[in-house]
Coordinates of C-alpha atoms (C1' of nucleotides) in Angstrom, one line a residue:
Chain A
M390 CA -37.8 14.1 18.7
V391 CA -38.2 13.1 15.1
E392 CA -37.6 16.8 14.4
L393 CA -34.6 16.9 16.7
S394 CA -33.1 13.8 15.3
R395 CA -33.5 15.2 11.8
K396 CA -31.6 18.2 12.9
Q397 CA -29.0 16.0 14.4
R398 CA -28.7 14.1 11.2
E399 CA -28.3 17.3 9.2
L400 CA -25.4 18.4 11.5
E401 CA -23.7 15.1 11.2
Q402 CA -24.2 15.2 7.5
R403 CA -22.4 18.6 7.4
T404 CA -19.5 17.3 9.4
N405 CA -19.1 14.8 6.7
E406 CA -19.4 17.5 4.0
I407 CA -16.6 19.5 5.6
L408 CA -14.4 16.4 5.4
R409 CA -15.4 15.9 1.7
V410 CA -14.3 19.5 1.0
A411 CA -11.2 19.4 3.0
R412 CA -9.9 16.1 1.7
P413 CA -8.9 17.0 -1.8
I414 CA -7.3 20.2 -0.6
L415 CA -5.2 18.4 2.0
I416 CA -4.2 15.8 -0.5
S417 CA -3.2 18.2 -3.3
E418 CA -1.9 21.1 -1.3
G419 CA -0.9 19.8 2.1
F420 CA -1.5 21.1 5.5
Q421 CA -0.4 24.7 4.6
G422 CA -2.8 24.7 1.7
L423 CA -5.8 23.7 3.8
S424 CA -7.3 26.8 5.4
M425 CA -10.4 27.2 7.4
D426 CA -11.5 30.2 5.5
R427 CA -11.1 28.3 2.2
V428 CA -13.2 25.4 3.5
A429 CA -15.8 27.8 4.8
S430 CA -16.2 29.7 1.6
Q431 CA -16.2 26.6 -0.5
M432 CA -19.0 25.2 1.8
E433 CA -20.8 28.6 1.6
Y434 CA -20.9 28.8 5.4
A435 CA -19.2 31.2 7.8
K436 CA -16.0 30.2 9.4
G437 CA -17.6 30.1 12.8
T438 CA -19.9 27.3 11.6
I439 CA -16.9 25.1 10.6
Y440 CA -15.6 25.7 14.1
N441 CA -18.8 24.3 15.5
H442 CA -17.9 21.0 13.9
F443 CA -14.1 20.9 14.5
P444 CA -12.2 22.8 17.2
N445 CA -9.3 23.4 14.9
K446 CA -7.7 22.6 11.6
E447 CA -5.7 19.7 13.1
E448 CA -8.9 17.8 14.0
I449 CA -10.1 18.0 10.5
V450 CA -6.8 16.4 9.3
L451 CA -7.0 13.7 11.9
A452 CA -10.6 13.0 11.2
L453 CA -9.6 12.3 7.6
A454 CA -6.7 10.2 8.7
V455 CA -9.1 8.1 10.9
E456 CA -11.4 7.5 7.9
S457 CA -8.4 6.2 5.9
M458 CA -7.2 4.0 8.8
E459 CA -10.7 2.6 9.1
L460 CA -10.7 1.7 5.4
R461 CA -7.4 -0.1 5.9
R462 CA -8.8 -1.9 8.9
K463 CA -11.8 -3.1 7.0
L464 CA -9.6 -4.3 4.2
F465 CA -7.5 -6.2 6.8
E466 CA -10.6 -7.7 8.3
R467 CA -11.6 -9.1 5.0
A468 CA -8.2 -10.2 4.0
S469 CA -7.7 -12.1 7.2
G470 CA -10.8 -14.1 6.5
I471 CA -9.3 -15.5 3.3
G472 CA -9.0 -19.3 3.6
G473 CA -5.9 -21.4 3.4
T474 CA -2.9 -22.0 5.6
A475 CA -1.8 -19.4 8.2
R476 CA 1.1 -18.6 5.9
I477 CA -1.2 -17.8 3.0
R478 CA -3.3 -15.6 5.2
M479 CA -0.2 -13.8 6.4
M480 CA 0.7 -13.2 2.8
G481 CA -2.8 -12.0 2.3
L482 CA -2.2 -9.3 4.8
G483 CA 1.0 -8.4 3.0
A484 CA -1.1 -8.2 -0.2
A485 CA -3.6 -6.0 1.6
C486 CA -0.8 -3.6 2.4
E487 CA 0.3 -3.5 -1.1
F488 CA -3.2 -3.2 -2.4
F489 CA -4.0 -0.4 -0.1
T490 CA -0.9 1.6 -1.0
H491 CA -1.4 1.1 -4.7
H492 CA -5.2 1.5 -5.0
C493 CA -5.9 3.9 -2.1
T494 CA -2.8 6.0 -2.4
D495 CA -4.6 9.1 -1.1
D496 CA -5.7 7.2 2.0
F497 CA -2.2 5.9 2.5
V498 CA -0.9 9.5 2.4
L499 CA -3.7 10.8 4.7
E500 CA -3.0 8.0 7.2
Q501 CA 0.5 9.4 7.8
W502 CA -0.8 12.6 9.4
V503 CA -1.4 10.7 12.6
R504 CA 2.4 10.5 12.9
N505 CA 2.8 14.2 12.9
Q506 CA 3.7 15.4 16.4
G507 CA 2.2 18.8 16.1
I508 CA -1.1 17.5 14.8
W509 CA -1.3 14.7 17.3
D510 CA -0.7 17.0 20.2
K511 CA -3.6 19.3 19.2
S512 CA -6.1 16.6 18.8
T513 CA -8.7 15.4 21.3
E514 CA -8.2 12.4 23.6
Q515 CA -11.3 10.8 21.9
R516 CA -9.9 10.8 18.5
Q517 CA -6.5 9.6 19.7
N518 CA -8.3 6.6 21.2
L519 CA -10.0 5.9 17.9
I520 CA -6.6 5.8 16.3
R521 CA -5.1 3.6 18.9
Q522 CA -8.0 1.3 18.7
C523 CA -7.8 1.0 14.9
E524 CA -4.1 0.4 15.1
G525 CA -4.6 -2.2 17.8
R526 CA -7.2 -4.0 15.8
C527 CA -4.9 -4.3 12.8
M528 CA -2.2 -5.7 15.0
E529 CA -4.6 -8.2 16.5
L530 CA -5.6 -9.4 13.1
V531 CA -2.1 -10.1 12.0
S532 CA -0.8 -11.4 15.3
G533 CA -3.8 -13.7 15.4
I534 CA -2.5 -15.4 12.2
V535 CA 0.9 -15.7 13.7
R536 CA -0.7 -17.4 16.8
D537 CA -2.6 -19.7 14.5
A538 CA 0.6 -20.7 12.8
L539 CA 2.2 -21.4 16.2
M540 CA -0.8 -23.6 17.2
E541 CA -0.6 -25.5 14.0
H542 CA 3.1 -25.9 14.5
A543 CA 3.7 -24.4 11.1
L544 CA 6.0 -21.8 12.8
E545 CA 8.2 -21.6 15.8
L546 CA 9.3 -18.2 17.3
P547 CA 13.0 -17.6 17.9
D548 CA 13.9 -17.1 21.5
G549 CA 13.1 -13.6 22.7
L550 CA 10.7 -12.7 19.9
T551 CA 6.9 -12.3 20.6
A552 CA 4.2 -12.8 18.0
E553 CA 3.7 -9.1 18.0
E554 CA 7.4 -8.4 17.4
L555 CA 7.3 -10.8 14.5
V556 CA 4.5 -8.8 13.1
F557 CA 6.4 -5.6 13.8
G558 CA 9.1 -6.7 11.4
F559 CA 6.7 -7.2 8.5
W560 CA 5.0 -3.9 9.5
A561 CA 8.3 -2.1 9.4
I562 CA 9.5 -3.5 6.1
N563 CA 6.2 -2.8 4.3
Y564 CA 5.6 0.6 5.9
G565 CA 9.2 1.6 5.4
S566 CA 9.3 0.7 1.8
Q567 CA 6.0 2.3 1.0
I568 CA 7.1 5.6 2.7
L569 CA 10.5 5.5 0.9
T570 CA 8.8 4.8 -2.4
H571 CA 6.4 7.7 -1.9
T572 CA 8.9 10.3 -0.7
S573 CA 12.3 9.4 -2.0
P574 CA 13.2 11.9 -4.7
S575 CA 14.2 9.2 -7.2
L576 CA 14.6 5.6 -6.3
P577 CA 15.3 4.5 -9.9
A578 CA 18.4 6.8 -9.9
L579 CA 19.6 4.7 -6.9
G580 CA 19.1 1.5 -8.9
I581 CA 15.8 0.5 -7.3
N582 CA 13.5 0.0 -10.3
N583 CA 10.8 -2.3 -8.8
P584 CA 10.6 -1.6 -5.1
A585 CA 7.2 -3.5 -4.7
N586 CA 8.7 -6.6 -6.2
A587 CA 11.9 -6.3 -4.1
I588 CA 9.8 -6.1 -0.9
R589 CA 7.9 -9.2 -2.0
I590 CA 11.1 -11.1 -2.3
H591 CA 12.3 -9.8 1.1
C592 CA 9.0 -10.9 2.7
C593 CA 9.2 -14.3 1.2
T594 CA 12.8 -14.6 2.4
L595 CA 11.8 -13.5 5.9
L596 CA 8.9 -16.1 6.1
N597 CA 11.2 -18.8 4.8
G598 CA 13.9 -17.6 7.1
F599 CA 11.6 -18.0 10.1
R600 CA 10.9 -21.5 8.7
W601 CA 7.2 -20.7 8.4
Q602 CA 5.7 -23.8 6.7
P603 CA 5.0 -24.4 3.9
L604 CA 8.3 -22.9 2.6
M605 CA 8.0 -21.5 -0.9
D606 CA 10.4 -20.5 -3.6
Y607 CA 10.1 -17.0 -5.0
A608 CA 8.2 -18.1 -8.1
T609 CA 5.5 -19.8 -6.1
Y610 CA 5.4 -16.9 -3.6
S611 CA 4.9 -14.5 -6.5
N612 CA 2.1 -16.5 -8.0
E613 CA 0.3 -16.8 -4.7
M614 CA 0.6 -13.1 -4.2
A615 CA -0.9 -12.4 -7.6
V616 CA -3.8 -14.7 -6.7
L617 CA -4.3 -12.9 -3.4
M618 CA -4.2 -9.5 -5.1
E619 CA -7.0 -10.7 -7.4
T620 CA -9.0 -12.0 -4.4
L621 CA -8.8 -8.7 -2.7
T622 CA -10.3 -6.7 -5.5
P623 CA -13.9 -7.7 -5.0
M624 CA -13.5 -7.5 -1.3
F625 CA -12.3 -3.9 -1.7
W626 CA -15.3 -3.0 -3.8
S627 CA -17.7 -4.5 -1.4
I628 CA -16.2 -2.3 1.3
K629 CA -16.5 0.7 -0.9
N630 CA -20.1 -0.1 -1.7
E631 CA -21.2 -0.1 2.0
Q632 CA -19.8 3.5 1.9
Chain B
M1124 CA 41.1 40.8 -0.5
V1125 CA 42.0 39.8 3.0
E1126 CA 39.5 42.3 4.3
L1127 CA 36.9 41.0 1.8
S1128 CA 37.5 37.4 2.8
R1129 CA 37.2 38.3 6.4
K1130 CA 33.7 39.7 5.7
Q1131 CA 32.9 36.6 3.7
R1132 CA 33.9 34.4 6.6
E1133 CA 31.8 36.5 9.0
L1134 CA 28.8 36.0 6.8
E1135 CA 29.3 32.3 6.5
Q1136 CA 29.8 32.2 10.3
R1137 CA 26.4 33.9 10.7
T1138 CA 24.7 31.5 8.4
N1139 CA 25.9 28.8 10.8
E1140 CA 24.8 30.8 13.9
I1141 CA 21.3 31.0 12.4
L1142 CA 21.2 27.2 12.1
R1143 CA 22.5 26.9 15.7
V1144 CA 19.6 29.1 16.9
A1145 CA 17.0 27.4 14.7
R1146 CA 17.9 23.8 15.5
P1147 CA 16.7 23.5 19.1
I1148 CA 13.5 25.4 18.3
L1149 CA 12.7 23.1 15.4
I1150 CA 13.5 20.0 17.4
S1151 CA 11.5 21.0 20.4
E1152 CA 8.6 22.9 18.8
G1153 CA 8.4 21.7 15.3
F1154 CA 7.9 23.6 12.1
Q1155 CA 5.1 25.7 13.4
G1156 CA 7.2 26.7 16.5
L1157 CA 10.1 27.9 14.4
S1158 CA 9.4 31.5 13.3
M1159 CA 11.7 33.8 11.5
D1160 CA 10.8 36.7 13.9
R1161 CA 11.9 34.5 16.8
V1162 CA 15.2 33.5 15.2
A1163 CA 15.9 37.1 14.3
S1164 CA 15.1 38.4 17.8
Q1165 CA 17.1 35.6 19.4
M1166 CA 20.1 36.4 17.1
E1167 CA 19.6 40.2 17.8
Y1168 CA 19.4 40.9 14.1
A1169 CA 16.5 42.2 12.1
K1170 CA 14.4 39.8 10.2
G1171 CA 15.6 41.1 6.9
T1172 CA 19.1 40.0 7.7
I1173 CA 18.0 36.5 8.3
Y1174 CA 16.4 36.6 4.8
N1175 CA 19.8 37.5 3.4
H1176 CA 21.0 34.1 4.4
F1177 CA 18.0 32.0 3.7
P1178 CA 15.2 32.8 1.2
N1179 CA 12.5 31.2 3.4
K1180 CA 11.9 29.1 6.5
E1181 CA 11.9 25.9 4.6
E1182 CA 15.5 26.4 3.5
I1183 CA 16.6 26.7 7.1
V1184 CA 14.8 23.4 7.9
L1185 CA 16.4 21.7 4.9
A1186 CA 19.8 23.1 5.7
L1187 CA 19.5 21.5 9.1
A1188 CA 18.4 18.3 7.6
V1189 CA 21.4 18.2 5.3
E1190 CA 23.7 18.6 8.2
S1191 CA 22.1 15.6 9.8
M1192 CA 22.3 13.6 6.6
E1193 CA 26.0 14.4 6.3
L1194 CA 26.6 13.2 9.8
R1195 CA 24.9 9.9 8.9
R1196 CA 27.0 9.7 5.7
K1197 CA 30.2 10.2 7.7
L1198 CA 29.2 7.5 10.1
F1199 CA 28.4 5.2 7.2
E1200 CA 31.8 5.9 5.6
R1201 CA 33.6 4.9 8.8
A1202 CA 31.4 1.9 9.5
S1203 CA 31.9 0.6 6.0
G1204 CA 35.6 0.6 6.6
I1205 CA 35.4 -1.9 9.4
G1206 CA 37.4 -5.0 8.7
G1207 CA 35.9 -8.5 8.4
T1208 CA 33.8 -10.4 6.0
A1209 CA 31.3 -8.6 3.8
R1210 CA 28.6 -9.9 6.0
I1211 CA 30.1 -8.4 9.1
R1212 CA 30.5 -5.1 7.2
M1213 CA 26.9 -5.3 6.2
M1214 CA 25.9 -5.8 9.8
G1215 CA 28.2 -2.9 10.7
L1216 CA 26.0 -0.6 8.6
G1217 CA 22.9 -2.0 10.3
A1218 CA 24.7 -1.2 13.6
A1219 CA 25.4 2.3 12.3
C1220 CA 21.7 2.8 11.6
E1221 CA 20.9 1.7 15.1
F1222 CA 23.7 3.9 16.6
F1223 CA 22.5 6.9 14.7
T1224 CA 18.9 6.6 15.8
H1225 CA 19.8 6.0 19.4
H1226 CA 22.7 8.4 19.9
C1227 CA 21.8 11.1 17.4
T1228 CA 18.0 11.1 17.9
D1229 CA 17.7 14.8 17.1
D1230 CA 19.6 14.3 13.8
F1231 CA 17.4 11.3 13.0
V1232 CA 14.3 13.5 13.4
L1233 CA 15.8 16.4 11.5
E1234 CA 16.6 14.1 8.6
Q1235 CA 12.9 13.4 8.1
W1236 CA 12.1 16.9 7.0
V1237 CA 13.5 16.1 3.5
R1238 CA 10.5 13.8 3.1
N1239 CA 8.0 16.6 3.6
Q1240 CA 6.5 17.5 0.2
G1241 CA 5.7 21.1 1.1
I1242 CA 9.3 21.8 2.3
W1243 CA 11.0 19.9 -0.5
D1244 CA 9.0 21.9 -3.1
K1245 CA 10.1 25.3 -1.7
S1246 CA 13.8 24.5 -1.5
T1247 CA 16.4 25.4 -4.1
E1248 CA 17.7 23.0 -6.7
Q1249 CA 21.1 23.2 -5.2
R1250 CA 20.1 21.9 -1.8
Q1251 CA 18.0 19.2 -3.4
N1252 CA 21.1 18.0 -5.2
L1253 CA 23.1 18.0 -2.0
I1254 CA 20.5 15.7 -0.5
R1255 CA 20.3 13.4 -3.5
Q1256 CA 24.1 13.2 -3.5
C1257 CA 24.2 12.3 0.2
E1258 CA 21.5 9.7 -0.2
G1259 CA 23.3 8.3 -3.2
R1260 CA 26.6 8.0 -1.4
C1261 CA 25.0 6.1 1.5
M1262 CA 23.4 3.7 -1.0
E1263 CA 26.8 3.2 -2.8
L1264 CA 28.5 2.4 0.5
V1265 CA 26.0 -0.4 1.3
S1266 CA 25.5 -1.7 -2.2
G1267 CA 29.3 -1.8 -2.5
I1268 CA 29.4 -4.3 0.4
V1269 CA 26.7 -6.4 -1.4
R1270 CA 28.8 -6.4 -4.5
D1271 CA 31.9 -7.5 -2.5
A1272 CA 29.9 -10.4 -1.1
L1273 CA 28.8 -11.4 -4.6
M1274 CA 32.5 -11.3 -5.8
E1275 CA 33.6 -13.4 -2.9
H1276 CA 30.7 -15.8 -3.6
A1277 CA 29.4 -15.4 -0.1
L1278 CA 26.1 -14.4 -1.5
E1279 CA 24.0 -15.0 -4.6
L1280 CA 21.2 -12.7 -5.6
P1281 CA 17.7 -14.2 -6.3
D1282 CA 16.5 -13.8 -9.8
G1283 CA 15.1 -10.4 -10.5
L1284 CA 16.7 -8.7 -7.5
T1285 CA 19.5 -6.1 -7.9
A1286 CA 22.2 -5.4 -5.3
E1287 CA 20.5 -2.0 -4.7
E1288 CA 17.1 -3.7 -4.3
L1289 CA 18.6 -6.0 -1.7
V1290 CA 19.9 -2.9 0.1
F1291 CA 16.4 -1.4 -0.2
G1292 CA 14.9 -4.1 1.9
F1293 CA 17.3 -3.5 4.7
W1294 CA 16.9 0.2 4.4
A1295 CA 13.1 -0.2 4.5
I1296 CA 13.0 -2.4 7.6
N1297 CA 15.4 -0.3 9.5
Y1298 CA 13.9 3.0 8.5
G1299 CA 10.3 1.7 9.0
S1300 CA 11.0 0.4 12.4
Q1301 CA 12.7 3.5 13.5
I1302 CA 9.9 5.7 12.3
L1303 CA 7.3 3.5 13.9
T1304 CA 9.2 3.4 17.2
H1305 CA 9.5 7.2 17.2
T1306 CA 6.0 8.0 16.2
S1307 CA 3.7 5.2 17.2
P1308 CA 1.7 6.3 20.2
S1309 CA 2.5 3.2 22.2
L1310 CA 4.2 0.2 20.8
P1311 CA 4.4 -1.5 24.2
A1312 CA 0.6 -1.5 24.4
L1313 CA 0.6 -3.4 21.1
G1314 CA 3.0 -6.1 22.6
I1315 CA 6.2 -4.7 21.1
N1316 CA 8.5 -4.3 24.0
N1317 CA 11.9 -4.3 22.4
P1318 CA 11.6 -3.1 18.8
A1319 CA 15.3 -2.7 18.3
N1320 CA 16.0 -6.3 19.3
A1321 CA 13.1 -7.5 17.1
I1322 CA 14.6 -5.8 14.1
R1323 CA 18.0 -7.3 14.8
I1324 CA 16.4 -10.7 14.7
H1325 CA 14.6 -9.9 11.5
C1326 CA 17.8 -8.6 9.9
C1327 CA 19.7 -11.8 10.9
T1328 CA 16.8 -13.9 9.5
L1329 CA 16.9 -11.9 6.2
L1330 CA 20.7 -12.3 5.8
N1331 CA 20.5 -16.0 6.6
G1332 CA 17.4 -16.3 4.3
F1333 CA 19.4 -14.9 1.4
R1334 CA 22.1 -17.4 2.4
W1335 CA 24.7 -14.7 3.0
Q1336 CA 27.7 -16.6 4.3
P1337 CA 28.8 -17.1 7.0
L1338 CA 25.3 -18.0 8.3
M1339 CA 24.8 -17.1 12.0
D1340 CA 22.5 -18.1 14.8
Y1341 CA 20.7 -15.3 16.7
A1342 CA 23.1 -15.5 19.7
T1343 CA 26.2 -15.1 17.5
Y1344 CA 24.5 -12.3 15.5
S1345 CA 23.6 -10.5 18.7
N1346 CA 27.2 -10.8 20.0
E1347 CA 28.7 -9.5 16.8
M1348 CA 26.3 -6.6 16.8
A1349 CA 27.2 -5.7 20.3
V1350 CA 30.9 -5.7 19.3
L1351 CA 30.1 -3.5 16.2
M1352 CA 28.2 -1.0 18.3
E1353 CA 31.3 -0.7 20.6
T1354 CA 33.5 -0.3 17.6
L1355 CA 31.3 2.6 16.3
T1356 CA 31.5 4.6 19.5
P1357 CA 35.1 5.9 19.0
M1358 CA 34.5 6.4 15.3
F1359 CA 31.5 8.6 16.1
W1360 CA 33.5 10.7 18.5
S1361 CA 36.3 11.2 16.0
I1362 CA 33.7 12.5 13.6
K1363 CA 32.3 14.8 16.2
N1364 CA 35.7 16.1 17.0
E1365 CA 36.4 17.2 13.4
Q1366 CA 33.2 19.3 14.0
Chain C
dG51 C1' 41.8 61.6 4.5
dT52 C1' 37.7 62.3 1.5
dC53 C1' 33.9 60.8 -0.8
dA54 C1' 31.1 58.3 -4.1
dA55 C1' 29.8 53.7 -4.9
dT56 C1' 28.8 49.4 -3.2
dT57 C1' 27.1 46.4 0.2
dA58 C1' 24.6 45.2 4.4
dT59 C1' 21.0 46.1 7.8
dT60 C1' 16.7 47.5 9.4
dG61 C1' 11.9 47.3 10.7
dA62 C1' 7.4 49.0 9.2
dC63 C1' 4.2 47.2 6.0
dG64 C1' 0.9 44.3 3.3
dC65 C1' -1.0 40.2 3.5
dT66 C1' -2.8 35.7 4.8
dG67 C1' -4.7 32.7 8.1
dC68 C1' -6.1 31.0 12.9
dG69 C1' -9.5 31.0 16.4
dT70 C1' -13.0 34.0 19.1
dC71 C1' -17.2 36.0 20.4
dA72 C1' -21.0 39.4 20.7
dG73 C1' -24.8 39.9 18.3
dA74 C1' -28.2 38.4 14.5
dA75 C1' -31.1 34.9 12.7
dA76 C1' -33.6 30.6 12.9
dA77 C1' -35.8 26.9 15.2
dG78 C1' -38.3 25.1 18.9
dT79 C1' -41.8 25.5 22.8
dC80 C1' -46.0 26.5 25.0
Chain D
dG879 C1' -47.2 35.2 19.0
dA880 C1' -44.0 35.6 22.7
dC881 C1' -40.4 33.3 24.9
dT882 C1' -36.2 30.4 25.1
dT883 C1' -32.7 27.8 23.0
dT884 C1' -29.9 26.7 19.3
dT885 C1' -27.3 27.9 15.4
dC886 C1' -24.9 31.0 12.4
dT887 C1' -22.2 35.0 11.2
dG888 C1' -18.3 37.7 10.0
dA889 C1' -15.5 41.5 12.0
dC890 C1' -11.8 41.4 15.2
dG891 C1' -7.3 40.6 17.6
dC892 C1' -3.3 38.4 16.9
dA893 C1' 0.7 36.1 14.9
dG894 C1' 3.8 35.1 11.3
dC895 C1' 5.7 35.3 6.4
dG896 C1' 8.3 37.7 3.1
dT897 C1' 9.2 42.6 1.0
dC898 C1' 11.4 46.8 0.2
dA899 C1' 12.4 51.6 0.7
dA900 C1' 15.2 53.9 3.6
dT901 C1' 19.3 54.0 6.4
dA902 C1' 23.9 52.7 7.9
dA903 C1' 28.4 50.7 7.2
dT904 C1' 32.2 49.4 4.4
dT905 C1' 35.1 49.8 0.6
dG906 C1' 38.6 51.5 -2.4
dA907 C1' 39.9 55.1 -5.8
dC908 C1' 42.2 59.2 -5.7

DNA sequence: GTCAATTATTGACGCTGCGTCAGAAAAGTC
DNA sequence: GACTTTTCTGACGCAGCGTCAATAATTGAC
């Protein structure tokens, strides 16, 4: 039993090693660049052994994406625990998005693989559920803050907009800007020199536009965001230290 | 010369036929599903002949993406010509985005291929320029409206935000929501039942938040958007009729 | 109308990479 | 130490990319 469980642990360990080998390849050379033969030879195992851990290449990719989504979730969990008004906590989650994209750029890129149809379709139900769960948890954390604001009467929803749909708007603008920033050939050539700051201004405008109290001018918003980014740094490292 | 030009035209015609064959395959089966052998056999030409028209698979994909981007550009050109205040014209471009995603869903999906690193890197400088040009023109059309609003004193930019960065925010929220809607496993399960309407509310909130005159309540905004969507329909068909 | 030069087409070929599976090796059991 | 079970292996079949030498069609000079 001890023996068996040791073996068990060794196998699990290897699953992890495969991911450690695959990750940099996927990041630097994309899906095409990642090959099972290459992973196998780099691990000094036969290809068949790799296939004992993952049924196909797509599952490796999705496993890496899940790791990255989990990292985001943990950051969100911590960020949502920051004290202050609901509005400050909402901004904290915006800061977490920004933090994640800037300091965990590889994870941000890896995460995107779950949006690839071909990869999604080849993956197991089990892993798909893991992804949905993680996404759901992140949504809960943010919509929870919106609900807090509603309870405290710091915010009132417009007719026909749910708390989740309010979150969706912030999700869309943050996600959209980050994808555009990462993949648009050259935003500066289009006149967009500081996309991150532009999105901060948009988010502040949105929050004020929904009359989410306390209202803030841009300077105050910007200062608060700077503080929040600082607050997130140690949180991030403590997550990293628990592996 | 007439003879030569006839040949020339035949070749160009075939380039187009290749795209017509490749398009539905790419749409329904993705990049992996699209194979040069398959295109060749479906065209009843040898593979080598296909390679006389496109140096690799990626270029076919990007050529299709460019077609779709051009369609969007044309729609934007028409939409930006709609009469009314700058604010209404700005909303017209929002409506054009919505229209494009809902009525040209395949084109919306094809467009995304330009954001794929692996594909972008394999494509020719020439086609990359075509893409940048098209993107730049779309930006110009929208930022032109912002500048009109500034001239008419219907809008004032916050400190540190350029006209293009204002556009960027709307680009991000529209683009982000459309990608999320298309690729998120199940938004309804997250409580997002009407993403399109949610984004309309967010855009109205943003415009009002920036104090873009004339301010509108959500009901008015919604009505105006419905009118704009109607206005776009014949414009779209006239574009389609010029092929 | 002929024919050499040019241009276009073909498909077999080399190569890479996925996923499989029968057999070899190692670990576990009694 | 003889067996069963588990794990590992790498050659194999297959598919798809991009090439290129050989072949066919077209052109235009005379």
